[in-house]
Amino acid sequence: MSTIEFIGLTKQYKDLKAVDNLTAKVEAGRITGFLGPNGAGKSTSLRCLLGLATASSGEALIEGKPYHQLAEPLKRVGAVLDSQGFNAALTAKQNLLVICAAAGIDDSRVLPLLELVELGHAVNKRTKGYSLGMKQRLALAAALLGDPDILVLDEPANGLDPIGIAWLREFLRNLANQGKTILVSSHQLAELQHTVDDVIIVNHGKLIAAGNAKEIMAGQSLEEAFLRLIGVAA
Amino acid sequence: MNLVKAELRKLFYQRSTYGLILGTIALAILGTAFSPYAMTRIGKGLTMPLSSSDVVDGVYSKSLGGYIFVLIIGVLIMAGEFHHHTAVATFLAQPKRSRVLLAKLGVAAVVGALINVLATWVAIATGAYALSLFKNVAAPHDFIWGNYTAAAAVTGAVLAIVGVAIGTLVRNQNAAVTGSLVWLMVVDRILAVIWTEIGKYLPTGLITAMLNIHLNVKDQGSGLGINTADYLDPVPAALLLLAYGIGFAVLAMFSTLRRDID
Ligand SMILES: Nc1ncnc2c1ncn2[C@@H]1O[C@H](COP(=O)(O)OP(=O)(O)OP(=O)(O)O)[C@@H](O)[C@H]1O
Ligand SMILES: [Mg+2]
């Protein structure tokens, strides 16, 4: 049984197939890059995986179950989604305390995690005053609250500056070394080139390639490999 | 229980909640503080002397006047999730959406009832003081204390429930707040006066009915105005108001709550 599995996942919006019969697996204990250009269907696939959107057909499973059937889901899966927000009127700490209460997670997790994502200085600041990068770090802290084994991260590098991106790479590496399974999406193919073990590449909702990153790159950069795979000469 | 705790945290970490509570109390106080003056200056041959117990009951009935803010608290409990995009985190923590909705409805009902009762009591005390400034004021009927407290609790609970349901049906926070304000403050009130046959089954008419007051300021010629004899009895009125709350909540649960969250 795979940690995460997409089985013929299809999501139709009116006359657009945002995700088109996607079948792919994510192996445990590895970092898998979910890659594709803007509008490729990455976020939509992840929203189906996490039960926020209903698939038109097919399914997306976590340890063999749909998300809504997981008992205590935040203790199994942590997620950062591009559409996610925080209550601007609440401080970072309060925002996380709300999630702790809802998920039955001990409040004592909050402060160490805010330190871990380097927001220790802004714990009691209303998130209204947070920069994009700070919100992204806060979202990472939220994903880690339940100490889950699986992380699903949609464009976690969004809004981070180069230092932040370097920090994120290191951060993800550390989590993977602790044995966590990480599915991380990006439209910037180069960004995660050296971070991911495996890749799932999509374009126009369809799977282009999936498997070991090094094998798929075949000595090229991810970008070159992507262009080769979609048939545009690199 | 986790979800209830989460909802209480959301509510009481927000400063706006305290503002809305103060608003509920302020509006109720304004009603009881000024209606003794208004009642004695109604003009046009309609007289409402404070020497009548029914009229004094009417003054105290203004103590329920703050319920509009309770409705807004309810609306924000759900629409705020979409406004701030915290719905994602909420439904990730508990993907069984109807449980989240039930927790919100429960918290809204209890908190809404408590706020409205508190505002009503503060406003009754204010009304007593305002009336003490007048001469020849009758005592109110004894039943109003129990009636008004019960009516405040039912009104607060139901309007907060309806608010949560509206916030679920209309995810746009501004549209939901504006829409419910316009309905309750304008449409409902106009209907209560110009089309009593319909108005008596709408929230404003039902709330008035629950108070069990006896006022007749209806203009016989035009048929405009209020004669509380036209209204339902308090208990059926309370039950119908509750039915509205449940109806809206069920509608929300089986419609928009199933839509995708983005
Ligand atoms: N709620 C929606 N209604 C209609 N169309 C949608 C909706 N959400 C997404 N789409 C469309 O589905 C397609 C896939 O969008 P999606 O957000 O999944 O892409 P993505 O791979 O995450 O892109 P990006 O890298 O820009 O985040 C796009 O064409 C988008 O316009
Ligand atoms: Mg996306």
PDB file of N, CA and C and ligand atoms in Angstrom, chain A residues 13 16 18 37-44 47 82 155 187, chain B residues 262, ligand 1:
ATOM      1  N   TYR A  13     -14.078  20.902 -14.420  1.00  0.00           N
ATOM      2  CA  TYR A  13     -14.755  22.179 -14.151  1.00  0.00           C
ATOM      3  C   TYR A  13     -15.447  22.586 -15.440  1.00  0.00           C
ATOM      4  N   LEU A  16     -13.622  22.346 -18.651  1.00  0.00           N
ATOM      5  CA  LEU A  16     -12.174  22.176 -18.463  1.00  0.00           C
ATOM      6  C   LEU A  16     -11.873  20.964 -17.583  1.00  0.00           C
ATOM      7  N   ALA A  18      -9.425  19.906 -15.289  1.00  0.00           N
ATOM      8  CA  ALA A  18      -8.275  20.421 -14.549  1.00  0.00           C
ATOM      9  C   ALA A  18      -7.321  19.280 -14.207  1.00  0.00           C
ATOM     10  N   PRO A  37       3.718  23.149 -15.012  1.00  0.00           N
ATOM     11  CA  PRO A  37       3.568  24.599 -15.171  1.00  0.00           C
ATOM     12  C   PRO A  37       2.288  25.116 -14.503  1.00  0.00           C
ATOM     13  N   ASN A  38       2.113  26.409 -14.500  1.00  0.00           N
ATOM     14  CA  ASN A  38       0.888  27.009 -13.940  1.00  0.00           C
ATOM     15  C   ASN A  38      -0.334  26.391 -14.604  1.00  0.00           C
ATOM     16  N   GLY A  39      -1.326  26.095 -13.787  1.00  0.00           N
ATOM     17  CA  GLY A  39      -2.580  25.570 -14.340  1.00  0.00           C
ATOM     18  C   GLY A  39      -2.527  24.107 -14.726  1.00  0.00           C
ATOM     19  N   ALA A  40      -1.452  23.415 -14.345  1.00  0.00           N
ATOM     20  CA  ALA A  40      -1.309  22.008 -14.740  1.00  0.00           C
ATOM     21  C   ALA A  40      -2.267  21.107 -13.968  1.00  0.00           C
ATOM     22  N   GLY A  41      -2.785  21.590 -12.860  1.00  0.00           N
ATOM     23  CA  GLY A  41      -3.719  20.788 -12.080  1.00  0.00           C
ATOM     24  C   GLY A  41      -3.148  20.272 -10.769  1.00  0.00           C
ATOM     25  N   LYS A  42      -2.033  20.822 -10.361  1.00  0.00           N
ATOM     26  CA  LYS A  42      -1.391  20.354  -9.122  1.00  0.00           C
ATOM     27  C   LYS A  42      -2.256  20.663  -7.901  1.00  0.00           C
ATOM     28  N   SER A  43      -2.617  21.931  -7.762  1.00  0.00           N
ATOM     29  CA  SER A  43      -3.412  22.305  -6.580  1.00  0.00           C
ATOM     30  C   SER A  43      -4.743  21.562  -6.553  1.00  0.00           C
ATOM     31  N   THR A  44      -5.356  21.439  -7.724  1.00  0.00           N
ATOM     32  CA  THR A  44      -6.642  20.740  -7.789  1.00  0.00           C
ATOM     33  C   THR A  44      -6.491  19.286  -7.335  1.00  0.00           C
ATOM     34  N   ARG A  47      -6.137  19.254  -3.626  1.00  0.00           N
ATOM     35  CA  ARG A  47      -7.389  19.554  -2.923  1.00  0.00           C
ATOM     36  C   ARG A  47      -8.327  18.352  -2.937  1.00  0.00           C
ATOM     37  N   ASP A  82      -2.225  26.361  -1.219  1.00  0.00           N
ATOM     38  CA  ASP A  82      -2.102  27.740  -1.699  1.00  0.00           C
ATOM     39  C   ASP A  82      -3.335  28.574  -1.373  1.00  0.00           C
ATOM     40  N   GLU A 155       3.236  24.395  -3.247  1.00  0.00           N
ATOM     41  CA  GLU A 155       4.047  25.599  -3.475  1.00  0.00           C
ATOM     42  C   GLU A 155       4.520  26.228  -2.165  1.00  0.00           C
ATOM     43  N   HIS A 187       5.751  24.960  -9.490  1.00  0.00           N
ATOM     44  CA  HIS A 187       5.721  25.218 -10.926  1.00  0.00           C
ATOM     45  C   HIS A 187       7.097  25.649 -11.407  1.00  0.00           C
TER      46      HIS A 187
ATOM     47  N   ASP B 262     -12.425  26.357  -1.689  1.00  0.00           N
ATOM     48  CA  ASP B 262     -11.168  26.805  -2.299  1.00  0.00           C
ATOM     49  C   ASP B 262     -10.634  28.077  -1.666  1.00  0.00           C
TER      50      ASP B 262
HETATM   51  N1  LIG C   1     -12.663  26.346  -8.716  1.00  0.00           N
HETATM   52  C1  LIG C   1     -12.316  26.296 -10.017  1.00  0.00           C
HETATM   53  N2  LIG C   1     -13.241  26.518 -10.975  1.00  0.00           N
HETATM   54  C2  LIG C   1     -12.915  26.473 -12.277  1.00  0.00           C
HETATM   55  N3  LIG C   1     -11.686  26.221 -12.737  1.00  0.00           N
HETATM   56  C3  LIG C   1     -10.713  26.005 -11.833  1.00  0.00           C
HETATM   57  C4  LIG C   1     -10.968  26.031 -10.434  1.00  0.00           C
HETATM   58  N4  LIG C   1      -9.820  25.774  -9.778  1.00  0.00           N
HETATM   59  C5  LIG C   1      -8.886  25.601 -10.726  1.00  0.00           C
HETATM   60  N5  LIG C   1      -9.405  25.734 -11.967  1.00  0.00           N
HETATM   61  C6  LIG C   1      -8.685  25.579 -13.243  1.00  0.00           C
HETATM   62  O1  LIG C   1      -8.113  24.294 -13.235  1.00  0.00           O
HETATM   63  C7  LIG C   1      -6.826  24.337 -13.824  1.00  0.00           C
HETATM   64  C8  LIG C   1      -5.811  23.756 -12.872  1.00  0.00           C
HETATM   65  O2  LIG C   1      -5.643  24.652 -11.803  1.00  0.00           O
HETATM   66  P1  LIG C   1      -4.686  24.349 -10.579  1.00  0.00           P
HETATM   67  O3  LIG C   1      -4.825  25.448  -9.630  1.00  0.00           O
HETATM   68  O4  LIG C   1      -4.926  22.975 -10.098  1.00  0.00           O
HETATM   69  O5  LIG C   1      -3.249  24.407 -11.285  1.00  0.00           O
HETATM   70  P2  LIG C   1      -1.818  24.379 -10.607  1.00  0.00           P
HETATM   71  O6  LIG C   1      -1.061  23.290 -11.274  1.00  0.00           O
HETATM   72  O7  LIG C   1      -1.914  24.335  -9.160  1.00  0.00           O
HETATM   73  O8  LIG C   1      -1.223  25.775 -11.092  1.00  0.00           O
HETATM   74  P3  LIG C   1      -0.246  26.813 -10.349  1.00  0.00           P
HETATM   75  O9  LIG C   1       1.140  26.370 -10.575  1.00  0.00           O
HETATM   76  O10 LIG C   1      -0.541  28.097 -11.024  1.00  0.00           O
HETATM   77  O11 LIG C   1      -0.634  26.825  -8.910  1.00  0.00           O
HETATM   78  C9  LIG C   1      -6.553  25.769 -14.218  1.00  0.00           C
HETATM   79  O12 LIG C   1      -6.848  25.930 -15.580  1.00  0.00           O
HETATM   80  C10 LIG C   1      -7.528  26.547 -13.363  1.00  0.00           C
HETATM   81  O13 LIG C   1      -7.932  27.716 -14.026  1.00  0.00           O
END
